[in-house]
Tab-separated table of N, CA and C in Angstrom:
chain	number	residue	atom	x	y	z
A	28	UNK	N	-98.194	59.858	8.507
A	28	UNK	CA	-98.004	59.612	7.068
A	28	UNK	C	-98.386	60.857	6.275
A	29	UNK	N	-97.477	61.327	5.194
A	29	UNK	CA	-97.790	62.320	4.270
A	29	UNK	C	-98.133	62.018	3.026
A	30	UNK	N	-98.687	62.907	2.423
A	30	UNK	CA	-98.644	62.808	0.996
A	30	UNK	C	-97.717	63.645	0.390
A	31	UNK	N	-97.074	63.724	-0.352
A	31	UNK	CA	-95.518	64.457	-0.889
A	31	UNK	C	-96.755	64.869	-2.734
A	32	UNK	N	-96.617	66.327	-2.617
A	32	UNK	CA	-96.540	66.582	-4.185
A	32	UNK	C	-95.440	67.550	-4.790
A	33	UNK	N	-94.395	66.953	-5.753
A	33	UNK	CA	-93.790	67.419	-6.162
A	33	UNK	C	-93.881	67.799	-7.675
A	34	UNK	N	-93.568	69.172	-7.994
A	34	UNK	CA	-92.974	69.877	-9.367
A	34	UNK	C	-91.882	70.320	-9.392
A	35	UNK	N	-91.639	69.469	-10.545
A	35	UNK	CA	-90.029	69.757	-11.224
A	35	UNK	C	-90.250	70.725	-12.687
A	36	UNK	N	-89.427	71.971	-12.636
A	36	UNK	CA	-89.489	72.176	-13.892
A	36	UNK	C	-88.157	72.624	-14.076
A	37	UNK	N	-87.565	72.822	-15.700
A	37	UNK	CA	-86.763	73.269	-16.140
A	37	UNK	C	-86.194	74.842	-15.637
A	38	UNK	N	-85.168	75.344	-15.217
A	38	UNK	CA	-85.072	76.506	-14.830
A	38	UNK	C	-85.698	77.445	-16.576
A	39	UNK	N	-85.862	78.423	-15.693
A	39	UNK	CA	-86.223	79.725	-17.186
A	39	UNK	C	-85.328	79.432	-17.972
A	40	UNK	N	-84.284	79.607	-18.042
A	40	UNK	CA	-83.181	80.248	-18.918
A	40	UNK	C	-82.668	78.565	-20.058
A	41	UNK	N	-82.922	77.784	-19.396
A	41	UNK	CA	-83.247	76.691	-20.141
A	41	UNK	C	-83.825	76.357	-21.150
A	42	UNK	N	-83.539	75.725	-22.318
A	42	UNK	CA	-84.398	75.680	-23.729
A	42	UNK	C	-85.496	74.360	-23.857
A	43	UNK	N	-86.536	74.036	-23.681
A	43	UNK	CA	-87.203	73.097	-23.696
A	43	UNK	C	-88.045	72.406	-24.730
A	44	UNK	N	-87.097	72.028	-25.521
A	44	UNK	CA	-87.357	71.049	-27.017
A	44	UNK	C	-88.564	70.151	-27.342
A	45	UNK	N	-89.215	69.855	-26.021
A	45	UNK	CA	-90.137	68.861	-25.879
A	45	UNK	C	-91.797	69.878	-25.697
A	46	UNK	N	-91.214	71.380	-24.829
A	46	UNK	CA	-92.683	71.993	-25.241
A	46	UNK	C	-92.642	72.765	-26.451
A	47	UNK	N	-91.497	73.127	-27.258
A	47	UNK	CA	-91.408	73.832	-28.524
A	47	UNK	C	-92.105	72.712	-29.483
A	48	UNK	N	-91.654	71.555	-29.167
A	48	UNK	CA	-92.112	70.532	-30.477
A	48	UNK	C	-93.760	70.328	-30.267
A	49	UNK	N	-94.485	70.067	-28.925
A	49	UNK	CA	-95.697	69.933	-28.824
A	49	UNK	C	-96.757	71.286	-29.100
A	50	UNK	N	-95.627	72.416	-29.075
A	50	UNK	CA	-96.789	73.656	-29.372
A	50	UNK	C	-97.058	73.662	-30.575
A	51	UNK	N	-95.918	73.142	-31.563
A	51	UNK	CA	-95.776	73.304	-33.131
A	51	UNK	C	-96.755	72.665	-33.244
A	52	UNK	N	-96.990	71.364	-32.759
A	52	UNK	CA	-98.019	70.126	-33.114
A	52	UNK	C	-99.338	71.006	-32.721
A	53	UNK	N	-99.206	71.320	-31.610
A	53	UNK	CA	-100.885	72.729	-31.417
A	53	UNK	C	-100.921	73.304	-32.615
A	54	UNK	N	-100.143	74.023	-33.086
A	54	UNK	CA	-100.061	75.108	-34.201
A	54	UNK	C	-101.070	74.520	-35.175
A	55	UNK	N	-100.380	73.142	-35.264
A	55	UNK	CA	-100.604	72.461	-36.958
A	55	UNK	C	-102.105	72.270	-36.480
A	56	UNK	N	-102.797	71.747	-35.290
A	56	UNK	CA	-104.173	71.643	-35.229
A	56	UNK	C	-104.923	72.425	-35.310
A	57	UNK	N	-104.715	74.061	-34.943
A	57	UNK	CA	-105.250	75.122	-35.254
A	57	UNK	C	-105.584	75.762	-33.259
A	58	UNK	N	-104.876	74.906	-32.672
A	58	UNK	CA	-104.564	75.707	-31.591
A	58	UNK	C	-103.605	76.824	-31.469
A	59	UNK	N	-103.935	78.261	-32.276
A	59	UNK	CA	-103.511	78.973	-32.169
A	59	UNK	C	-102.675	79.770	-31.075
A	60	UNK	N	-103.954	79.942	-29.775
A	60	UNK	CA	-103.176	80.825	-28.825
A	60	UNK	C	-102.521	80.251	-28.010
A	61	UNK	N	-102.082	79.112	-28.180
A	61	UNK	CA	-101.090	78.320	-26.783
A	61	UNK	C	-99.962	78.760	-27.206
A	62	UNK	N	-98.777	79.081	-25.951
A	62	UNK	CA	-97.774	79.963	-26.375
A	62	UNK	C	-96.727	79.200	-25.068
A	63	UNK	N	-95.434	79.730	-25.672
A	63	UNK	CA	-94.494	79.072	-24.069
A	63	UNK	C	-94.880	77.934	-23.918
A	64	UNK	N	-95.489	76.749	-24.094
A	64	UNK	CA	-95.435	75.685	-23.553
A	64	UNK	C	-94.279	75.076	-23.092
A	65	UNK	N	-94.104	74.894	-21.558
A	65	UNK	CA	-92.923	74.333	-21.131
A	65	UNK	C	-93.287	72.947	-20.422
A	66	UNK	N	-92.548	71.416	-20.493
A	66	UNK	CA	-92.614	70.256	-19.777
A	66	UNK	C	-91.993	70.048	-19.042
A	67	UNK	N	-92.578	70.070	-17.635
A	67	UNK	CA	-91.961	69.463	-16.238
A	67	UNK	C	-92.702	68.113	-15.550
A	68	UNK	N	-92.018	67.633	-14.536
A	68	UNK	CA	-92.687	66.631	-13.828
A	68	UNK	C	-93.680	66.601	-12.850
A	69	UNK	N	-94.513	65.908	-12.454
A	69	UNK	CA	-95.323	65.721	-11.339
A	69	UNK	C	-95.061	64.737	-10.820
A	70	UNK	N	-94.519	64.327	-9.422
A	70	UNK	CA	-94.468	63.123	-8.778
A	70	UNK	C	-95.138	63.142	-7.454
A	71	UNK	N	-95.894	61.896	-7.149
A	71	UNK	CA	-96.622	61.806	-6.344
A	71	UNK	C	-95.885	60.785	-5.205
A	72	UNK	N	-96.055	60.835	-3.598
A	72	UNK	CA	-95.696	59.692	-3.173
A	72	UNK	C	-96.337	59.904	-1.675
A	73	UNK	N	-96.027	58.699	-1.204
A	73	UNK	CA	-96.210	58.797	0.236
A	73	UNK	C	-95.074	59.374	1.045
A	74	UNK	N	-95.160	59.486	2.344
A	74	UNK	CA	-93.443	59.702	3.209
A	74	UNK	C	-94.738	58.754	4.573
A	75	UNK	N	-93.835	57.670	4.479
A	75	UNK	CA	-94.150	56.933	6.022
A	75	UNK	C	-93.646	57.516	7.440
A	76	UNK	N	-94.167	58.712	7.969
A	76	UNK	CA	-93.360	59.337	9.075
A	76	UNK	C	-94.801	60.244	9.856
A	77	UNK	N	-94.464	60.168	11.351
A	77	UNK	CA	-95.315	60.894	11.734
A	77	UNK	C	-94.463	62.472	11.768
A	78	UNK	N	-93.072	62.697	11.478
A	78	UNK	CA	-92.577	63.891	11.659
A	78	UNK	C	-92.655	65.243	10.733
A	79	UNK	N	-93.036	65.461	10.542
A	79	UNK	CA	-93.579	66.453	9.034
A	79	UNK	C	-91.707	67.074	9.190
A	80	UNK	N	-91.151	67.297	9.777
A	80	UNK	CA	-89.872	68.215	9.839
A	80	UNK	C	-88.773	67.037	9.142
A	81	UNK	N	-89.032	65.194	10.050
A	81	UNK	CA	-88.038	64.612	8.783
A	81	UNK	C	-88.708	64.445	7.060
A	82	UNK	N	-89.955	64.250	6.997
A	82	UNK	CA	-90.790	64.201	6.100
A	82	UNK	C	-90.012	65.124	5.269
A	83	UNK	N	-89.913	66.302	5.813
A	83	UNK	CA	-89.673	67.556	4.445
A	83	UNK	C	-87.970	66.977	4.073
A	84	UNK	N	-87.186	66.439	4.928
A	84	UNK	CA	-85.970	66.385	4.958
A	84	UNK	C	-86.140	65.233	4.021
A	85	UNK	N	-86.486	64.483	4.051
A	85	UNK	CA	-86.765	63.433	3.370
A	85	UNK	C	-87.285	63.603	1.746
A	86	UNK	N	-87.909	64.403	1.624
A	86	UNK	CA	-88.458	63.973	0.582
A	86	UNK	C	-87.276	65.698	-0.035
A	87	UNK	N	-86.838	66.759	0.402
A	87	UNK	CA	-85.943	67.412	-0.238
A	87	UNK	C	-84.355	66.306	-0.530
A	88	UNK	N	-84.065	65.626	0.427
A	88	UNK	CA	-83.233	64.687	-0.481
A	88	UNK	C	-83.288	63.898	-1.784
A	89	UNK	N	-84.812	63.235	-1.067
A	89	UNK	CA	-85.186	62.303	-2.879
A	89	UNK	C	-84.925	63.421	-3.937
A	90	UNK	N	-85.732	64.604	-4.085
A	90	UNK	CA	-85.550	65.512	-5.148
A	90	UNK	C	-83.925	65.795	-5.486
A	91	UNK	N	-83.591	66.256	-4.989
A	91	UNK	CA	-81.898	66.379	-5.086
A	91	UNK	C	-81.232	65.672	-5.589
A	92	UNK	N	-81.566	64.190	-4.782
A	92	UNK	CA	-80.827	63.062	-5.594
A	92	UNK	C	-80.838	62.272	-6.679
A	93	UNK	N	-82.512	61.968	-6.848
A	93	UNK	CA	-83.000	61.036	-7.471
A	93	UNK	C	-83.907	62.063	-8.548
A	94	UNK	N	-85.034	62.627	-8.115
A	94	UNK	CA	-85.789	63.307	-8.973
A	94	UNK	C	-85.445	63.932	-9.884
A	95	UNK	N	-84.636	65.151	-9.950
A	95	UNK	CA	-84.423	66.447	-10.118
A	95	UNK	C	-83.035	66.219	-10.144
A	96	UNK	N	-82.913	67.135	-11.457
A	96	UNK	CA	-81.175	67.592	-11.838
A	96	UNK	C	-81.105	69.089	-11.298
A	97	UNK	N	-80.199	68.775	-10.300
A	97	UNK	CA	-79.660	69.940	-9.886
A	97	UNK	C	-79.556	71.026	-10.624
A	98	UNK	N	-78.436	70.764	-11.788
A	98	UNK	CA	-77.904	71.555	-13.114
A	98	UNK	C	-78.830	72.194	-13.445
A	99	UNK	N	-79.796	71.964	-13.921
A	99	UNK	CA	-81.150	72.474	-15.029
A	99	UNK	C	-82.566	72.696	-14.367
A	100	UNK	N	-82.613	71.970	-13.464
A	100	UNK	CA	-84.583	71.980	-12.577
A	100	UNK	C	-84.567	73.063	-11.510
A	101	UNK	N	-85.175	73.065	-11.020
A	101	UNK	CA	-85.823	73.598	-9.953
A	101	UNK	C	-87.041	72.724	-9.182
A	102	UNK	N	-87.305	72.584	-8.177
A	102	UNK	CA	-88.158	71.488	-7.554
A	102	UNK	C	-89.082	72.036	-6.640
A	103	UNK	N	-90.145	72.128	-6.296
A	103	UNK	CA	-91.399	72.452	-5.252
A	103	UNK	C	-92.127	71.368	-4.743
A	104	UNK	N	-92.636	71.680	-3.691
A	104	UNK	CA	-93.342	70.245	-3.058
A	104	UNK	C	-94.225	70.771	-2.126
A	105	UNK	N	-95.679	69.920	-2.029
A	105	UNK	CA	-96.204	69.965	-0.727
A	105	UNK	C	-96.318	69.184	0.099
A	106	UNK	N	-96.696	68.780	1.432
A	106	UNK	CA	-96.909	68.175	2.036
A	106	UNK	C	-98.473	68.189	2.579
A	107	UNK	N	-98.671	66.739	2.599
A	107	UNK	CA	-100.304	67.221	3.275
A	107	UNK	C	-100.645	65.715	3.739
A	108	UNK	N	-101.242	66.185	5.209
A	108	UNK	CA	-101.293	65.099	6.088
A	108	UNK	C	-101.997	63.870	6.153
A	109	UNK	N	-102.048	62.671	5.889
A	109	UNK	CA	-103.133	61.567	5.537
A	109	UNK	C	-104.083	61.188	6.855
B	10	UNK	N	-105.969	86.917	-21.572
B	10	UNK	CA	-104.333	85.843	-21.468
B	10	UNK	C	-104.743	85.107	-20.171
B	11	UNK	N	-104.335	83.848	-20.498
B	11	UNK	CA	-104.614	83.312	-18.510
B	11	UNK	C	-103.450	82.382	-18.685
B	12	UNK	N	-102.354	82.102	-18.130
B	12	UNK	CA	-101.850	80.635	-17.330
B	12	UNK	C	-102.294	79.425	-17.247
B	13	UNK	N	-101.706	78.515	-17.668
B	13	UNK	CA	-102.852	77.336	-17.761
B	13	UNK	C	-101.445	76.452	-16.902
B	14	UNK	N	-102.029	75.878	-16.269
B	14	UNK	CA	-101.285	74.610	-15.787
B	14	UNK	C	-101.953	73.112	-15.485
B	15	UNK	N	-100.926	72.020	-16.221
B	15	UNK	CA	-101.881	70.441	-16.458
B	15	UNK	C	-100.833	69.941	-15.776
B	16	UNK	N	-101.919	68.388	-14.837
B	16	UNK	CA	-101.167	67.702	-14.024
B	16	UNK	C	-101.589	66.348	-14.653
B	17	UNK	N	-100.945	65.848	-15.294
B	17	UNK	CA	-101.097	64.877	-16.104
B	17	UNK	C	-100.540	63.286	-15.199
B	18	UNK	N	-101.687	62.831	-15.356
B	18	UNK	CA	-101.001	61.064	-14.294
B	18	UNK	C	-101.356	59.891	-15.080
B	19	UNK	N	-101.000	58.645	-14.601
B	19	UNK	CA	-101.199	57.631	-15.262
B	19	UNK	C	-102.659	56.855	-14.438
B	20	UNK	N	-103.717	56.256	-15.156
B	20	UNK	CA	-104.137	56.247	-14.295
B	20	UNK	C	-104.178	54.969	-13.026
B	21	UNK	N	-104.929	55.239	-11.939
B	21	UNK	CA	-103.998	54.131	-10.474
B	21	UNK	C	-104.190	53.179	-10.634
B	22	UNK	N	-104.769	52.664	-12.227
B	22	UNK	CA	-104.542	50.600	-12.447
B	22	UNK	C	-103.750	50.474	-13.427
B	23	UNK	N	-103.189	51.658	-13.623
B	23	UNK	CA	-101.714	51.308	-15.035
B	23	UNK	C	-100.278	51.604	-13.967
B	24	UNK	N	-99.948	50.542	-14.391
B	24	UNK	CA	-98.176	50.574	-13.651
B	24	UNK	C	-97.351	51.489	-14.052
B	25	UNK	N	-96.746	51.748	-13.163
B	25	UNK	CA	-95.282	53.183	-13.548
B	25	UNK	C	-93.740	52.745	-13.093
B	26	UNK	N	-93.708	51.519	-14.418
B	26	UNK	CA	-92.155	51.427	-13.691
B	26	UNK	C	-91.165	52.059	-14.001
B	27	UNK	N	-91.332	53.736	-14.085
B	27	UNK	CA	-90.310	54.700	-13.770
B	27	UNK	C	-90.336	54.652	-12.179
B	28	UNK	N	-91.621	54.680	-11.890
B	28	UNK	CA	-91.496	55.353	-10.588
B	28	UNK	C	-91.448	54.371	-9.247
B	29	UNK	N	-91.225	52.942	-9.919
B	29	UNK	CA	-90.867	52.115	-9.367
B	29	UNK	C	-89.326	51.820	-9.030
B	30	UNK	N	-88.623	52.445	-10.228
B	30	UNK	CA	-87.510	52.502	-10.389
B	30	UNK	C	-86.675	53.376	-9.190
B	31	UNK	N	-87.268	54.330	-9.684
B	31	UNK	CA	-86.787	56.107	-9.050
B	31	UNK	C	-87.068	55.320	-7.185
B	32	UNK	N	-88.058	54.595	-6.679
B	32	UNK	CA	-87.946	54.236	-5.584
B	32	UNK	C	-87.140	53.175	-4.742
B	33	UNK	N	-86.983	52.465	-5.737
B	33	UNK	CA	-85.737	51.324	-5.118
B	33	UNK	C	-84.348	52.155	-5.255
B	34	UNK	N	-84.459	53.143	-5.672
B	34	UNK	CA	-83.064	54.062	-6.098
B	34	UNK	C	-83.371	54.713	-4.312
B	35	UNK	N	-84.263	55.463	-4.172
B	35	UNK	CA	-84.664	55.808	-2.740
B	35	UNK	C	-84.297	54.869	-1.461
B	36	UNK	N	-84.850	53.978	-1.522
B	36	UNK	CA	-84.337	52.399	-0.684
B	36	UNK	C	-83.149	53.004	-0.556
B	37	UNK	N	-82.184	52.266	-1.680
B	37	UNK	CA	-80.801	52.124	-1.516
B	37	UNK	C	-79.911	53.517	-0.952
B	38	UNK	N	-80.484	54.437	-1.185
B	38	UNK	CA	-79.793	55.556	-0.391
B	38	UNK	C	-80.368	56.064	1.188
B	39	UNK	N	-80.877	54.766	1.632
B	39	UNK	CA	-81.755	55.554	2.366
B	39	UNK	C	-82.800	56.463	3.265
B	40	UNK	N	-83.360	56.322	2.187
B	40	UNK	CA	-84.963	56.844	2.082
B	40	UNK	C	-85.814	55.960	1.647
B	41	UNK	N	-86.378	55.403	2.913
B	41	UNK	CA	-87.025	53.978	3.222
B	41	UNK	C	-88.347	54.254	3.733
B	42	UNK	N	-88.660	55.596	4.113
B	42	UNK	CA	-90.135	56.144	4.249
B	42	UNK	C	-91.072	56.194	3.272
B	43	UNK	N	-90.383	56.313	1.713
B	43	UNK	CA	-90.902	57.110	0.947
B	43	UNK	C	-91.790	55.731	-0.022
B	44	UNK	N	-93.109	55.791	-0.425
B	44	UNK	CA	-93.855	54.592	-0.728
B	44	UNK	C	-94.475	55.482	-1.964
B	45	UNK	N	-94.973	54.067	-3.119
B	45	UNK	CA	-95.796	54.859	-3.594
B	45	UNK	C	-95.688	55.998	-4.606
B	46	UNK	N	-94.406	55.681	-5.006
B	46	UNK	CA	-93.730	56.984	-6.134
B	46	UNK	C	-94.807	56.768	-7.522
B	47	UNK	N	-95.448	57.425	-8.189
B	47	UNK	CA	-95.777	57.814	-9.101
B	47	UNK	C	-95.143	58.718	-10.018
B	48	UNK	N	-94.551	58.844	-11.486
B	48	UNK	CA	-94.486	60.245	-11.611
B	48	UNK	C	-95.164	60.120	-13.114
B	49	UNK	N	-95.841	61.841	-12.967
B	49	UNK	CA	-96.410	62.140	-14.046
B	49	UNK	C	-96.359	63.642	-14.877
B	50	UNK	N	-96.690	64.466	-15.210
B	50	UNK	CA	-96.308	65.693	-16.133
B	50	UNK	C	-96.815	66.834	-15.510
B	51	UNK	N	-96.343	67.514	-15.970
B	51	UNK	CA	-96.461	68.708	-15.370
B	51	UNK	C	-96.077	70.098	-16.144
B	52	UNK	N	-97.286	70.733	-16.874
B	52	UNK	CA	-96.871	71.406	-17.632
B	52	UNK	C	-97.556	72.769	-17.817
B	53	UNK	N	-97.290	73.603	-18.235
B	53	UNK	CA	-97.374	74.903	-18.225
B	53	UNK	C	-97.353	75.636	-19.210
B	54	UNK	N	-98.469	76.420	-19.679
B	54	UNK	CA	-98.445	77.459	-21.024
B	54	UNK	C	-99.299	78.715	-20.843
B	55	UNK	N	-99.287	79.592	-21.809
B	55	UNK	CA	-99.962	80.293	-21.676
B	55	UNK	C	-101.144	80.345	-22.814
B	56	UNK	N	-102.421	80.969	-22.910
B	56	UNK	CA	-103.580	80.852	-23.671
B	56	UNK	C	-103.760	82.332	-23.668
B	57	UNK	N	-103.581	82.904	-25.053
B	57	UNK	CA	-103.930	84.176	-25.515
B	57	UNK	C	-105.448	84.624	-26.226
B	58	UNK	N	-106.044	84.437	-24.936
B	58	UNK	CA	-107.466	84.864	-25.300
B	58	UNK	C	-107.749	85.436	-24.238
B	59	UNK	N	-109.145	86.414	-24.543
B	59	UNK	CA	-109.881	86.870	-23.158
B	59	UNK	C	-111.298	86.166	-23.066
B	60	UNK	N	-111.436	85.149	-23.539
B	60	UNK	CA	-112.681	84.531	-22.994
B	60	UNK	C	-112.160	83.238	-22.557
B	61	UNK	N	-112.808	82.887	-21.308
B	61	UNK	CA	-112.295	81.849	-20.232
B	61	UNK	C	-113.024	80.642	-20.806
B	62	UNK	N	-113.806	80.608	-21.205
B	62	UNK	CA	-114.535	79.202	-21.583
B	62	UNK	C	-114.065	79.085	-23.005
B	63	UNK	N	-113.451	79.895	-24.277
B	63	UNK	CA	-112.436	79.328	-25.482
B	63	UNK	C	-110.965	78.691	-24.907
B	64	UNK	N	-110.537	79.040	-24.099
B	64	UNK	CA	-109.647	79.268	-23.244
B	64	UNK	C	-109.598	77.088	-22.597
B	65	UNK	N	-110.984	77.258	-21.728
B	65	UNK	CA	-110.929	76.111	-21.224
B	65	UNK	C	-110.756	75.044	-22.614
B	66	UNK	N	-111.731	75.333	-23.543
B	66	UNK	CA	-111.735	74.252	-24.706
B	66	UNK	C	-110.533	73.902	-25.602
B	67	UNK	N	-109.642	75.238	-25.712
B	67	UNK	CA	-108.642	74.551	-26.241
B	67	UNK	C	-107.586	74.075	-25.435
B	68	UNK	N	-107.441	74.095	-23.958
B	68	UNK	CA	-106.571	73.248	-23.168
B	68	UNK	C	-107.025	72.111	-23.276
B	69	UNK	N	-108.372	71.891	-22.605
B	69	UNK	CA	-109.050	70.608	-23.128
B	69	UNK	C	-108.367	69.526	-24.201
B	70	UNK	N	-108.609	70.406	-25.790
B	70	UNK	CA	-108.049	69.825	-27.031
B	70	UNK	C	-106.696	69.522	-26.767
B	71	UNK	N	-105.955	70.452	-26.242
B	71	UNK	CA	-104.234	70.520	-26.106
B	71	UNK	C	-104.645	69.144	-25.742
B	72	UNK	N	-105.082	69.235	-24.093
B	72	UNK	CA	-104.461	67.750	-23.411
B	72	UNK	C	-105.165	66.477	-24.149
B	73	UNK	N	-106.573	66.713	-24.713
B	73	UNK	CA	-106.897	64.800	-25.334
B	73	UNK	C	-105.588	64.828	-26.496
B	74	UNK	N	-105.774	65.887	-27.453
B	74	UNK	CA	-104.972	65.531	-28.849
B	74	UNK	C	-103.116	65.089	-28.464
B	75	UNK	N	-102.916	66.096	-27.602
B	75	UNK	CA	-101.301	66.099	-27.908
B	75	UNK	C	-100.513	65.628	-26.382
B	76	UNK	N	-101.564	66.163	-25.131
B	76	UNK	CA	-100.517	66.327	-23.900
B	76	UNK	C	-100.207	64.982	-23.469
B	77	UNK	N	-101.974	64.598	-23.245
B	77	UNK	CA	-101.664	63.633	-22.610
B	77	UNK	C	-102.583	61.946	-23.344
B	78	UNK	N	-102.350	60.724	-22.610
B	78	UNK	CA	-102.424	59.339	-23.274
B	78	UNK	C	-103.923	59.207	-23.185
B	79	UNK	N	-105.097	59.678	-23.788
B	79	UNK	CA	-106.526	59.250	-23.318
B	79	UNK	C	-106.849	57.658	-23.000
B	80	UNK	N	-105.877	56.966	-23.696
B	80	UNK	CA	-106.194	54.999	-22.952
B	80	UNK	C	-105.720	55.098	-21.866
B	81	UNK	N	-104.546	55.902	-21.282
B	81	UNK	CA	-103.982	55.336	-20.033
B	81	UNK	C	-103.402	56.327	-19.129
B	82	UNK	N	-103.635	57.483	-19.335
B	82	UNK	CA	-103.571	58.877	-18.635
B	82	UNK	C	-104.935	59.376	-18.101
B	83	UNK	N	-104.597	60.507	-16.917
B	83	UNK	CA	-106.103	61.629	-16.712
B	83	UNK	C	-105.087	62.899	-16.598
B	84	UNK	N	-106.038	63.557	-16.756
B	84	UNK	CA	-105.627	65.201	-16.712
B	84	UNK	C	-106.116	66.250	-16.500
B	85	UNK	N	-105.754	66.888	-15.485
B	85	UNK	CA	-106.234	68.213	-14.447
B	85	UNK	C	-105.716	69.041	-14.855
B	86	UNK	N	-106.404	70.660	-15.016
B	86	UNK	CA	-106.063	71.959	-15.137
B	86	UNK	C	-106.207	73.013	-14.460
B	87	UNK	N	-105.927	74.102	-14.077
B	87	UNK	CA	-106.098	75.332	-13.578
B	87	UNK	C	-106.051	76.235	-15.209
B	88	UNK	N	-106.284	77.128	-14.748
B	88	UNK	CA	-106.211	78.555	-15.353
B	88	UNK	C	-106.340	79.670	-14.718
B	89	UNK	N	-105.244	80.357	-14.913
B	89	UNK	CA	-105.094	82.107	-14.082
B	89	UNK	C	-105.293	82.866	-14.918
B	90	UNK	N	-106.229	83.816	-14.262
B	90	UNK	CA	-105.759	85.182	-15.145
B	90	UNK	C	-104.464	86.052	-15.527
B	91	UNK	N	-103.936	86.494	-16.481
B	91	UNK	CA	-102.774	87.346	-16.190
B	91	UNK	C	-103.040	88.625	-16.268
């Protein structure tokens, strides 16, 4: 059994409306030096497998399919053994 | 300047039926290993200061005030130097 940690973020070149709007909201509090704020995902899960090789196969499909937009993300993951 | 990165989750007695969702989507294609989907944030900025402990306090502020849910979220950070 694994533990799967995955990050999804927006590729660079991508415009991200959701950390532009939360830095403004920093701004207005007087959090000055926060800068670039960009929002991606964290997903956590199990993989029921003693194979770490289908494990990775496995859980690079979920991302592909289900997680993560091809078009726009980029996806990373670890694996780590329970 | 340092890198800041927050891993923002719900916490493990509040339900996530995104990520309940995103897993019966897994099932059906599937990927029948995979248990236990959580998903939570994942985000990234930078902090334009050279002292590491102003630095820690206003990520701090970022995440209670704006990032993340203090009733029903937790939230982890790093910070790099750049």
């Amino acid at each position: 059994m694994f533990k799967a940690k995955v990050i999804i973020k927006r590729r660079p070149s991508i415009l991200d409306p959701q950390g532009i709007a939360v830095e403004k909201g920093a701004f207005h509090l007087g959090l000055t030096n926060i800068k670039e704020t960009r929002i991606g995902k964290f997903i956590e899960f199990t993989v029921d497998t003693k194979d770490k090789m289908a494990a990775e196969k496995e859980v690079t499909e979920y991302c592909n399919k289900l997680l993560a937009n091809p078009i726009m993300e980029d996806f990373e993951f670890t694996l780590e053994n329970l």
